[in-house]
Short mmCIF file of C-alpha atoms in Angstrom, two decimals:
data_model
loop_
_atom_site.label_atom_id
_atom_site.label_comp_id
_atom_site.label_asym_id
_atom_site.label_seq_id
_atom_site.Cartn_x
_atom_site.Cartn_y
_atom_site.Cartn_z
CA VAL A 15 90.74 -4.67 22.21
CA GLN A 16 92.14 -1.40 20.90
CA LEU A 17 95.02 -0.81 18.52
CA GLN A 18 97.07 2.33 19.00
CA ALA A 19 99.27 3.50 16.12
CA SER A 20 102.05 5.98 16.80
CA GLY A 21 105.35 7.25 15.45
CA GLY A 22 104.19 9.35 12.54
CA GLY A 23 105.45 12.84 11.85
CA LEU A 24 107.24 15.06 9.38
CA VAL A 25 110.30 13.51 7.75
CA GLN A 26 112.56 14.52 4.89
CA ALA A 27 112.73 12.36 1.81
CA GLY A 28 115.40 9.69 2.14
CA ASN A 29 115.14 9.49 5.91
CA SER A 30 113.42 6.96 8.18
CA LEU A 31 110.60 6.59 10.66
CA ARG A 32 109.47 3.71 12.84
CA LEU A 33 105.77 3.32 13.33
CA SER A 34 104.41 1.30 16.24
CA CYS A 35 101.10 -0.45 16.76
CA ALA A 36 100.26 -1.56 20.28
CA ALA A 37 97.23 -3.55 21.36
CA SER A 38 95.51 -2.81 24.67
CA GLY A 39 92.62 -4.32 26.51
CA ARG A 40 92.16 -8.05 26.68
CA PRO A 41 94.93 -10.19 25.17
CA LEU A 42 94.75 -9.98 21.42
CA SER A 43 94.54 -13.24 19.55
CA TRP A 44 95.58 -12.62 16.01
CA ASN A 45 97.03 -14.46 13.05
CA ILE A 46 97.83 -11.48 10.85
CA MET A 47 98.71 -7.89 11.66
CA ALA A 48 99.11 -5.38 8.89
CA TRP A 49 99.72 -1.77 7.98
CA PHE A 50 97.58 0.10 5.51
CA ARG A 51 97.80 3.71 4.38
CA GLN A 52 95.53 6.29 2.85
CA ALA A 53 96.87 9.32 1.02
CA PRO A 54 94.72 12.43 0.48
CA GLY A 55 92.17 11.83 -2.24
CA ARG A 56 93.11 8.17 -2.62
CA GLU A 57 91.71 4.87 -1.42
CA ARG A 58 93.24 2.99 1.47
CA GLU A 59 95.92 0.58 0.31
CA PHE A 60 97.78 -2.37 1.77
CA VAL A 61 101.38 -1.72 2.84
CA ALA A 62 102.70 -4.73 4.75
CA ALA A 63 101.60 -7.69 6.86
CA ILE A 64 103.09 -10.24 9.23
CA ARG A 65 101.82 -13.58 10.44
CA TRP A 66 101.94 -14.60 14.07
CA ARG A 67 103.08 -18.14 13.23
CA GLY A 68 106.60 -18.11 11.91
CA SER A 69 106.46 -14.36 11.21
CA PRO A 70 106.48 -14.50 7.39
CA THR A 71 106.06 -11.03 5.96
CA TYR A 72 104.33 -9.55 2.93
CA TYR A 73 104.78 -6.19 1.24
CA ALA A 74 103.22 -4.01 -1.41
CA ASP A 75 105.47 -3.60 -4.43
CA SER A 76 105.71 0.13 -3.77
CA VAL A 77 107.45 -0.38 -0.40
CA ARG A 78 109.24 -3.71 -0.76
CA GLY A 79 112.93 -3.29 0.02
CA ARG A 80 112.35 0.00 1.85
CA PHE A 81 109.86 -0.86 4.58
CA THR A 82 110.16 -3.63 7.18
CA ILE A 83 107.35 -5.00 9.34
CA SER A 84 108.27 -6.80 12.54
CA ARG A 85 106.84 -8.04 15.82
CA GLY A 86 107.89 -6.91 19.26
CA SER A 87 109.01 -9.38 21.91
CA ALA A 88 105.52 -9.26 23.39
CA ASN A 89 102.79 -10.50 21.14
CA ASP A 90 100.89 -7.25 21.18
CA THR A 91 103.16 -4.86 19.30
CA VAL A 92 104.02 -4.60 15.63
CA TYR A 93 106.40 -2.13 14.01
CA LEU A 94 106.84 -0.68 10.56
CA ARG A 95 110.29 0.63 9.78
CA THR A 96 110.07 3.03 6.85
CA ASN A 97 113.45 3.62 5.24
CA SER A 98 114.29 5.83 2.27
CA VAL A 99 110.90 7.48 2.40
CA LYS A 100 109.57 9.32 -0.62
CA PRO A 101 107.01 12.13 -0.92
CA GLU A 102 104.54 9.59 -2.29
CA ASP A 103 104.72 7.75 1.05
CA THR A 104 102.83 10.66 2.62
CA ALA A 105 99.63 9.23 4.09
CA VAL A 106 97.77 8.31 7.22
CA TYR A 107 99.06 4.90 8.26
CA TYR A 108 96.69 2.46 9.96
CA CYS A 109 97.45 -0.79 11.71
CA ALA A 110 94.98 -3.64 11.67
CA ALA A 111 94.68 -7.17 13.00
CA LYS A 112 92.67 -10.20 12.05
CA VAL A 113 92.03 -13.67 13.38
CA ALA A 114 91.48 -15.35 10.01
CA MET A 115 94.48 -16.85 8.25
CA SER A 116 93.88 -15.34 4.83
CA LEU A 117 95.56 -12.10 3.81
CA ASN A 118 92.41 -11.28 1.90
CA GLY A 119 89.12 -10.21 3.42
CA GLU A 120 88.18 -7.98 6.29
CA TYR A 121 90.26 -7.15 9.35
CA ASP A 122 88.75 -7.45 12.82
CA TYR A 123 90.52 -4.58 14.57
CA TRP A 124 91.77 -1.20 13.38
CA GLY A 125 93.89 1.50 14.94
CA GLN A 126 93.13 5.19 14.65
CA GLY A 127 95.95 6.06 12.23
CA THR A 128 99.13 8.07 12.41
CA LEU A 129 100.07 10.72 9.84
CA VAL A 130 103.36 10.49 7.96
CA THR A 131 104.33 13.53 5.92
CA VAL A 132 107.40 13.32 3.69
CA SER A 133 108.94 16.58 2.52
CA SER A 134 111.01 16.74 -0.65
#
């Protein structure tokens, strides 16, 4: 199974981007898919997550109300809509998936990352 993140790019502050994460290979069985990000010189941080069952969502305080995570109609795609972006949102964004039910702990699969650069 491979996760492919896409949709990053250069965006002006206040505008929007939609990031996509698509799974390929054998059918992916997952309970949680999430987005993380890593800014230059900083540790990777959690951004948002969604559960397969019932699709409840979870967000970091820094993005709640601005970002939206959602599932595609197929079970193998997850999106992150980033509205009202700020320069501090600049980072490489990674998607990840896990089989375990807990939001904590390690993720089983990771995508390669897509760079989002927000200009002021």
